[in-house]
Amino acid sequence: MTKGAVDWSSVPYCMDAPEDVSKYQLQDRDIVISRAGSVGFSFLVQNPPSQVVFASYLIRFKPVNYFSEYYLKRFLESSDYWNQLSLMSAGNAVQNVNAQKLSTLTVPIPPIAEQKIIAEKLDTLLAQVDSTKARLEQIPQILKRFRQAVLAAAVSGLLIGSNKRNHHPLCSEWQWPDLPSTWSVHKYSELVDSRLGKMLDKAKNFGSATKYLGNINVRWFSFDLENLQDILISDIERRELSLKLGDVLICEGGEPGRCAIWSEPQDIPVIFQKALHRARVKDKIIPEWLVYNLKNDSNNISLSQLFTGTTIKHLTGKALANYPIRVPPLEEQHEIVRRVEQLFAWADTIEKQVNNALNRVNSLTQSILAKAFRGELTAQWRAENPSLISGENSAAALLEKIKAERAASGGKKTSRKKA
């Protein structure tokens, strides 16, 4: 119901029918509002199956015949409605609402003809908003695939182009295309000095407090340093385990292979967890090249062939040592990295623009609803159709009809709440 639709086939059945089924049976034009849980969310019932009753946590009411249920349903989506509902719930530990509180809602009531026009205009405008939002929400996934394609092209030599290529025995196993003739293949252990960090054990650790980088602090291409822990270590351990610019930190567990390049200021020593591999590149590759390869092989799942464990996966030092990496000349690595960063920056710019557009679109719905219930969407229509909003067709006449109906019922409560 919170999504504005009901899958009737998924609605459960009552094993014991209530004594007075008609009292609880839903009919066309009924509106139900949740009074607990997702408080305030509403649903307009249209052509329901036969023998459908509503649950006790819902409030059901039906607009009178000369009041548009579509207009009222749209009002129940507006900020005006939600603000009134919030005031009704103010001071309550448990958020809820009841029929008595809902009866105090203030609803702007235009003539019935204008109600229908407003509802039609809202259907058209909000459908356009939803369509725009749906298209915008697809773009981040498109950009994700774009970044993956850029990395795949980068580490295979396709980003800068190469006329002559050779087949390598590992091409099939690691999903590689043929390699540029100037490239070579080396194991991870040949390209970096690698080691695991220190285990956090307050009972055994001693020395002075030092910042401690954990697996959870490592993201792809960056670090989250908000909640760094402290660990007690000796001076010797601090010298051995302190991070330096250009160190690549690779997750051993969690999401094995996730990595980033350390580029933080060196004024405060930071050491790293035992669940992290610290890779210091030698002379054949640059740090970015190692990260690009790991990310690409994580994307295409080929890296998983190095993992151990069934439920919880690990990338051990022994397995990582045998990780094969395609290695172009250093000059070419730098050029490829420059192009990747350029393309990623372009994608980041687009993603930021899309997020800004989504924020505007998300606020557009309430802006349109507010204009509708201030009468701004139908100002021209009123000017062109004075006969439909005056005399017997006026809002004042509509209110008199409502009062007359209430008077005729003797003010008694019925099983259906009237709008």
XYZ file of C-alpha atoms in Angstrom:
419
model
C 0.000 0.000 0.000
C 2.900 2.339 0.706
C 3.816 2.128 -2.993
C 0.347 3.220 -4.109
C -0.712 -0.185 -5.392
C -2.016 -3.488 -4.045
C -1.325 -6.915 -5.465
C -4.656 -8.553 -4.650
C -3.253 -12.019 -5.379
C -0.835 -11.619 -2.457
C -3.460 -10.448 0.065
C -4.063 -13.122 2.748
C -7.454 -14.702 3.424
C -9.540 -14.582 6.605
C -10.107 -18.104 7.888
C -13.114 -16.976 9.930
C -15.457 -14.501 8.262
C -16.672 -11.616 10.482
C -20.298 -11.715 11.592
C -21.223 -8.648 9.553
C -19.075 -8.916 6.425
C -20.724 -5.943 4.724
C -19.525 -3.693 7.543
C -15.897 -4.373 6.640
C -16.147 -5.109 2.933
C -14.184 -2.842 0.586
C -15.946 -1.369 -2.407
C -15.054 0.827 -5.344
C -14.123 4.424 -4.335
C -13.234 3.454 -0.760
C -10.074 5.045 0.600
C -8.108 3.257 3.315
C -5.480 4.910 5.508
C -2.930 3.101 7.639
C -3.262 4.051 11.307
C -0.227 2.095 12.530
C 3.124 1.083 11.103
C 3.318 3.145 7.893
C 1.059 5.738 9.478
C -0.867 7.979 7.100
C -0.252 6.142 3.843
C -3.432 5.827 1.822
C -4.819 3.744 -1.010
C -7.775 4.360 -3.324
C -9.708 1.138 -3.917
C -10.702 0.657 -7.549
C -12.606 -2.383 -8.821
C -11.602 -4.683 -5.950
C -12.275 -8.419 -6.042
C -15.467 -9.549 -4.337
C -15.420 -10.379 -0.631
C -12.466 -8.172 0.330
C -12.382 -6.836 3.886
C -9.895 -4.441 5.469
C -7.580 -5.073 8.420
C -8.004 -3.518 11.849
C -4.919 -1.321 11.382
C -6.628 0.484 8.484
C -9.228 3.250 8.546
C -11.742 3.086 5.709
C -13.886 5.942 4.412
C -15.711 6.796 1.210
C -16.160 10.223 -0.393
C -19.753 11.306 -0.972
C -21.023 10.849 -4.523
C -20.528 14.487 -5.489
C -16.895 14.586 -4.301
C -14.005 13.318 -6.461
C -12.206 10.397 -4.861
C -9.246 11.062 -7.188
C -8.948 14.641 -5.945
C -9.105 13.491 -2.331
C -6.532 10.744 -2.906
C -4.101 13.296 -4.332
C -4.639 15.550 -1.330
C -3.631 12.623 0.889
C -0.234 12.703 -0.855
C 0.387 16.414 -0.254
C 2.650 18.106 2.291
C -0.419 19.876 3.690
C -1.926 16.504 4.621
C 1.326 15.141 6.051
C 1.941 18.297 8.078
C -1.536 18.072 9.612
C -0.976 14.388 10.339
C 2.341 15.157 12.018
C 0.646 17.637 14.349
C -1.965 15.003 15.226
C 0.800 12.582 16.256
C 2.905 15.157 18.113
C 3.733 14.111 21.663
C 2.867 10.452 21.126
C 5.601 7.926 21.840
C 4.035 5.553 19.310
C 3.136 7.150 15.998
C -0.500 6.420 15.174
C -3.679 8.090 14.030
C -7.364 7.271 14.402
C -10.644 8.116 12.693
C -11.434 10.845 15.198
C -8.156 12.617 14.482
C -8.612 12.226 10.735
C -12.043 13.819 10.989
C -10.310 17.090 11.940
C -8.365 17.263 8.665
C -8.815 20.505 6.773
C -9.252 19.865 3.047
C -9.531 22.640 0.410
C -12.800 22.031 -1.455
C -13.267 23.510 -4.937
C -16.382 22.866 -7.057
C -16.732 19.258 -8.209
C -15.931 20.104 -11.845
C -12.691 21.764 -10.766
C -11.826 18.829 -8.516
C -11.935 16.551 -11.556
C -9.797 18.934 -13.625
C -7.237 19.201 -10.809
C -7.070 15.409 -10.484
C -6.609 15.017 -14.253
C -3.865 17.650 -14.378
C -2.096 16.025 -11.440
C -2.262 12.616 -13.103
C -0.608 14.058 -16.209
C 2.033 16.155 -14.458
C 2.987 13.600 -11.815
C 3.235 10.857 -14.445
C 5.764 13.065 -16.239
C 7.652 13.557 -12.965
C 7.693 9.795 -12.314
C 8.897 9.117 -15.863
C 11.700 11.670 -15.512
C 12.692 10.251 -12.128
C 12.757 6.693 -13.493
C 15.068 7.727 -16.339
C 17.386 9.626 -13.985
C 17.548 6.679 -11.581
C 18.854 4.476 -14.388
C 21.875 6.688 -15.037
C 23.992 5.697 -11.965
C 23.807 2.055 -13.080
C 24.808 3.086 -16.605
C 27.759 5.024 -15.167
C 28.742 2.012 -13.064
C 28.890 -0.143 -16.194
C 30.811 2.636 -17.954
C 33.469 2.711 -15.216
C 33.756 -1.068 -15.353
C 34.189 -0.947 -19.134
C 36.860 1.758 -18.795
C 38.846 -0.360 -16.327
C 38.505 -3.479 -18.473
C 39.801 -1.552 -21.485
C 42.585 0.023 -19.420
C 44.117 -3.166 -18.017
C 43.854 -5.001 -21.354
C 45.561 -2.295 -23.416
C 42.418 -1.382 -25.353
C 42.158 2.113 -23.906
C 45.185 3.394 -25.830
C 45.135 0.856 -28.648
C 47.779 -1.581 -29.782
C 48.148 -3.067 -33.252
C 50.198 -6.149 -32.419
C 48.914 -8.607 -29.811
C 49.992 -11.993 -28.498
C 47.984 -14.768 -26.874
C 49.034 -15.679 -23.332
C 48.372 -19.064 -21.679
C 46.437 -17.324 -18.867
C 44.070 -15.441 -21.204
C 41.215 -17.950 -20.934
C 41.567 -18.562 -17.204
C 41.564 -14.845 -16.349
C 39.206 -13.604 -19.102
C 41.952 -11.619 -20.844
C 41.982 -10.639 -24.499
C 45.295 -11.106 -26.305
C 48.012 -8.919 -24.782
C 49.838 -6.066 -26.511
C 53.217 -7.334 -27.672
C 55.069 -4.865 -25.419
C 53.335 -6.153 -22.269
C 54.497 -8.904 -19.927
C 52.835 -10.947 -17.181
C 54.199 -11.141 -13.635
C 53.028 -12.587 -10.364
C 51.990 -10.231 -7.580
C 54.920 -11.426 -5.459
C 57.359 -10.305 -8.175
C 55.913 -6.805 -8.348
C 55.368 -5.779 -4.717
C 56.622 -6.223 -1.180
C 53.560 -7.443 0.696
C 52.691 -8.258 4.284
C 49.737 -8.471 6.648
C 49.312 -6.068 9.550
C 48.892 -6.510 13.306
C 46.047 -8.171 15.176
C 44.147 -6.005 17.642
C 44.477 -7.807 20.992
C 44.195 -5.520 24.011
C 45.330 -8.291 26.343
C 48.627 -8.823 24.499
C 49.395 -5.463 22.897
C 51.666 -3.013 24.699
C 53.441 0.255 23.975
C 52.055 3.645 22.957
C 48.660 4.317 21.373
C 48.728 4.512 17.573
C 45.965 4.942 14.987
C 44.833 1.613 13.556
C 43.420 1.155 10.038
C 40.976 -1.740 9.784
C 39.371 -3.687 6.969
C 36.144 -1.711 7.442
C 38.000 1.551 6.745
C 39.021 0.479 3.238
C 36.706 1.297 0.324
C 37.353 0.903 -3.377
C 39.778 3.714 -4.305
C 39.381 5.538 -0.961
C 39.349 5.269 2.837
C 36.733 6.036 5.480
C 38.770 7.411 8.378
C 35.885 8.566 10.573
C 36.205 5.822 13.189
C 39.848 4.776 13.333
C 40.645 2.732 16.420
C 43.790 2.987 18.549
C 46.194 0.139 19.258
C 49.146 -0.177 21.628
C 52.367 -1.018 19.762
C 56.094 -0.899 20.344
C 58.449 1.503 18.566
C 59.804 -1.337 16.417
C 56.299 -2.340 15.304
C 55.448 1.284 14.522
C 58.455 1.564 12.224
C 57.589 -1.704 10.473
C 53.842 -1.174 10.142
C 53.391 2.577 9.626
C 51.781 3.444 6.313
C 53.584 5.481 3.660
C 52.359 7.414 0.652
C 51.642 5.039 -2.207
C 50.999 1.966 -0.057
C 48.139 -0.139 -1.420
C 45.901 -1.639 1.285
C 44.105 -4.802 0.119
C 41.316 -6.485 2.088
C 42.075 -10.081 3.067
C 38.460 -10.729 4.144
C 35.076 -9.021 4.057
C 35.163 -8.170 0.355
C 38.492 -9.784 -0.543
C 40.543 -7.691 -2.945
C 38.911 -4.360 -2.151
C 41.735 -1.846 -2.083
C 42.861 1.767 -2.097
C 46.081 3.790 -2.238
C 47.231 5.513 0.962
C 47.639 9.230 0.331
C 47.032 10.712 3.782
C 49.397 13.202 5.506
C 52.302 11.567 7.333
C 52.211 13.740 10.478
C 50.352 11.083 12.534
C 51.519 7.438 12.299
C 48.858 4.943 11.189
C 49.356 1.183 11.195
C 47.136 -1.476 9.659
C 45.096 -4.511 10.668
C 46.091 -8.136 10.189
C 43.080 -8.490 7.850
C 44.807 -6.133 5.383
C 47.645 -6.760 2.950
C 50.005 -3.806 2.555
C 51.518 -3.802 -0.930
C 54.518 -1.598 -1.712
C 55.208 -1.637 -5.429
C 58.714 -2.229 -6.710
C 60.012 -0.833 -9.986
C 57.776 -2.445 -12.624
C 54.335 -1.036 -11.744
C 52.775 2.029 -10.144
C 50.212 1.726 -7.297
C 47.276 2.750 -9.497
C 48.017 -0.086 -11.897
C 47.742 -2.668 -9.120
C 44.440 -1.189 -7.902
C 42.962 -1.088 -11.419
C 43.792 -4.748 -11.983
C 42.305 -5.840 -8.664
C 39.120 -3.841 -9.232
C 38.683 -5.133 -12.775
C 39.212 -8.749 -11.728
C 36.787 -8.228 -8.852
C 34.205 -6.836 -11.290
C 34.418 -9.852 -13.607
C 34.677 -12.288 -10.660
C 37.900 -13.846 -11.965
C 39.653 -12.785 -8.743
C 37.390 -15.159 -6.785
C 39.388 -18.178 -7.995
C 42.054 -17.112 -5.485
C 39.645 -17.013 -2.524
C 39.545 -19.650 0.201
C 36.626 -20.522 2.471
C 33.026 -21.433 1.697
C 30.799 -19.088 3.701
C 33.369 -16.429 4.610
C 35.824 -15.733 1.790
C 39.491 -14.861 2.312
C 42.344 -13.753 0.075
C 45.387 -15.225 1.780
C 48.940 -14.038 1.295
C 49.828 -17.353 -0.347
C 47.009 -17.049 -2.893
C 47.686 -13.363 -3.535
C 51.361 -14.089 -4.212
C 50.322 -16.083 -7.302
C 47.952 -13.428 -8.650
C 48.967 -12.760 -12.294
C 49.107 -9.136 -13.422
C 49.497 -7.806 -16.962
C 52.295 -5.242 -16.986
C 52.795 -2.594 -19.682
C 55.860 -0.311 -19.813
C 55.840 2.306 -17.030
C 55.339 5.201 -19.437
C 52.268 3.459 -20.812
C 50.942 2.780 -17.295
C 51.107 6.492 -16.488
C 49.270 7.399 -19.702
C 46.561 4.795 -19.097
C 46.070 6.012 -15.514
C 45.786 9.604 -16.768
C 43.057 8.604 -19.221
C 41.185 6.518 -16.654
C 41.212 9.379 -14.157
C 39.984 11.746 -16.864
C 37.098 9.438 -17.801
C 36.229 8.733 -14.164
C 36.171 12.475 -13.430
C 33.785 12.948 -16.349
C 31.542 10.169 -14.973
C 31.698 11.702 -11.475
C 30.600 15.070 -12.876
C 27.634 13.495 -14.637
C 26.693 11.533 -11.509
C 26.751 14.708 -9.429
C 24.527 16.470 -11.965
C 22.133 13.501 -11.957
C 21.941 13.505 -8.146
C 21.209 17.235 -8.158
C 18.518 16.692 -10.787
C 17.007 13.863 -8.731
C 16.850 16.114 -5.675
C 14.989 18.715 -7.718
C 12.639 16.109 -9.188
C 11.921 14.654 -5.742
C 10.833 18.079 -4.504
C 8.872 18.757 -7.691
C 6.032 16.392 -6.752
C 5.207 18.293 -3.579
C 5.613 21.618 -5.372
C 3.051 20.555 -7.993
C 0.652 19.225 -5.342
C 0.935 22.464 -3.367
C 0.108 24.522 -6.463
C -2.837 22.250 -7.222
C -4.411 22.695 -3.799
C -3.835 26.450 -3.885
C -5.826 26.564 -7.124
C -2.843 27.668 -9.223
C -3.075 24.823 -11.751
C -6.646 25.700 -12.656
C -6.594 29.511 -12.646
C -7.016 29.717 -16.429
C -9.646 26.962 -16.421
C -11.726 28.906 -13.877
C -11.507 32.022 -16.027
C -12.681 30.048 -19.061
C -15.465 28.154 -17.262
C -17.251 30.532 -14.858
C -20.544 28.636 -15.151
C -18.956 25.467 -13.761
C -17.836 27.148 -10.545
C -20.796 29.407 -9.742
C -24.382 29.045 -8.596
C -25.384 25.421 -8.035
C -21.911 24.364 -9.178
C -20.039 26.485 -6.639
C -18.006 25.194 -3.730
C -20.488 26.848 -1.357
C -23.344 24.880 -2.919
C -21.291 21.699 -2.590
C -20.805 22.330 1.123
C -24.532 22.859 1.541
C -25.164 19.461 -0.070
C -22.751 17.872 2.389
C -24.452 19.590 5.344
C -27.873 18.528 4.080
C -26.769 14.904 3.799
C -25.412 14.960 7.326
C -28.609 16.504 8.623
C -30.678 13.868 6.823
C -28.651 11.116 8.493
C -29.420 12.634 11.888
C -25.741 13.030 12.675
C -25.441 9.313 13.333
C -22.181 7.545 12.647
C -22.279 5.058 9.833
C -19.977 2.219 8.983
C -18.458 4.407 6.292
C -16.732 7.675 7.081
C -17.874 10.424 4.738
C -15.416 12.914 3.344
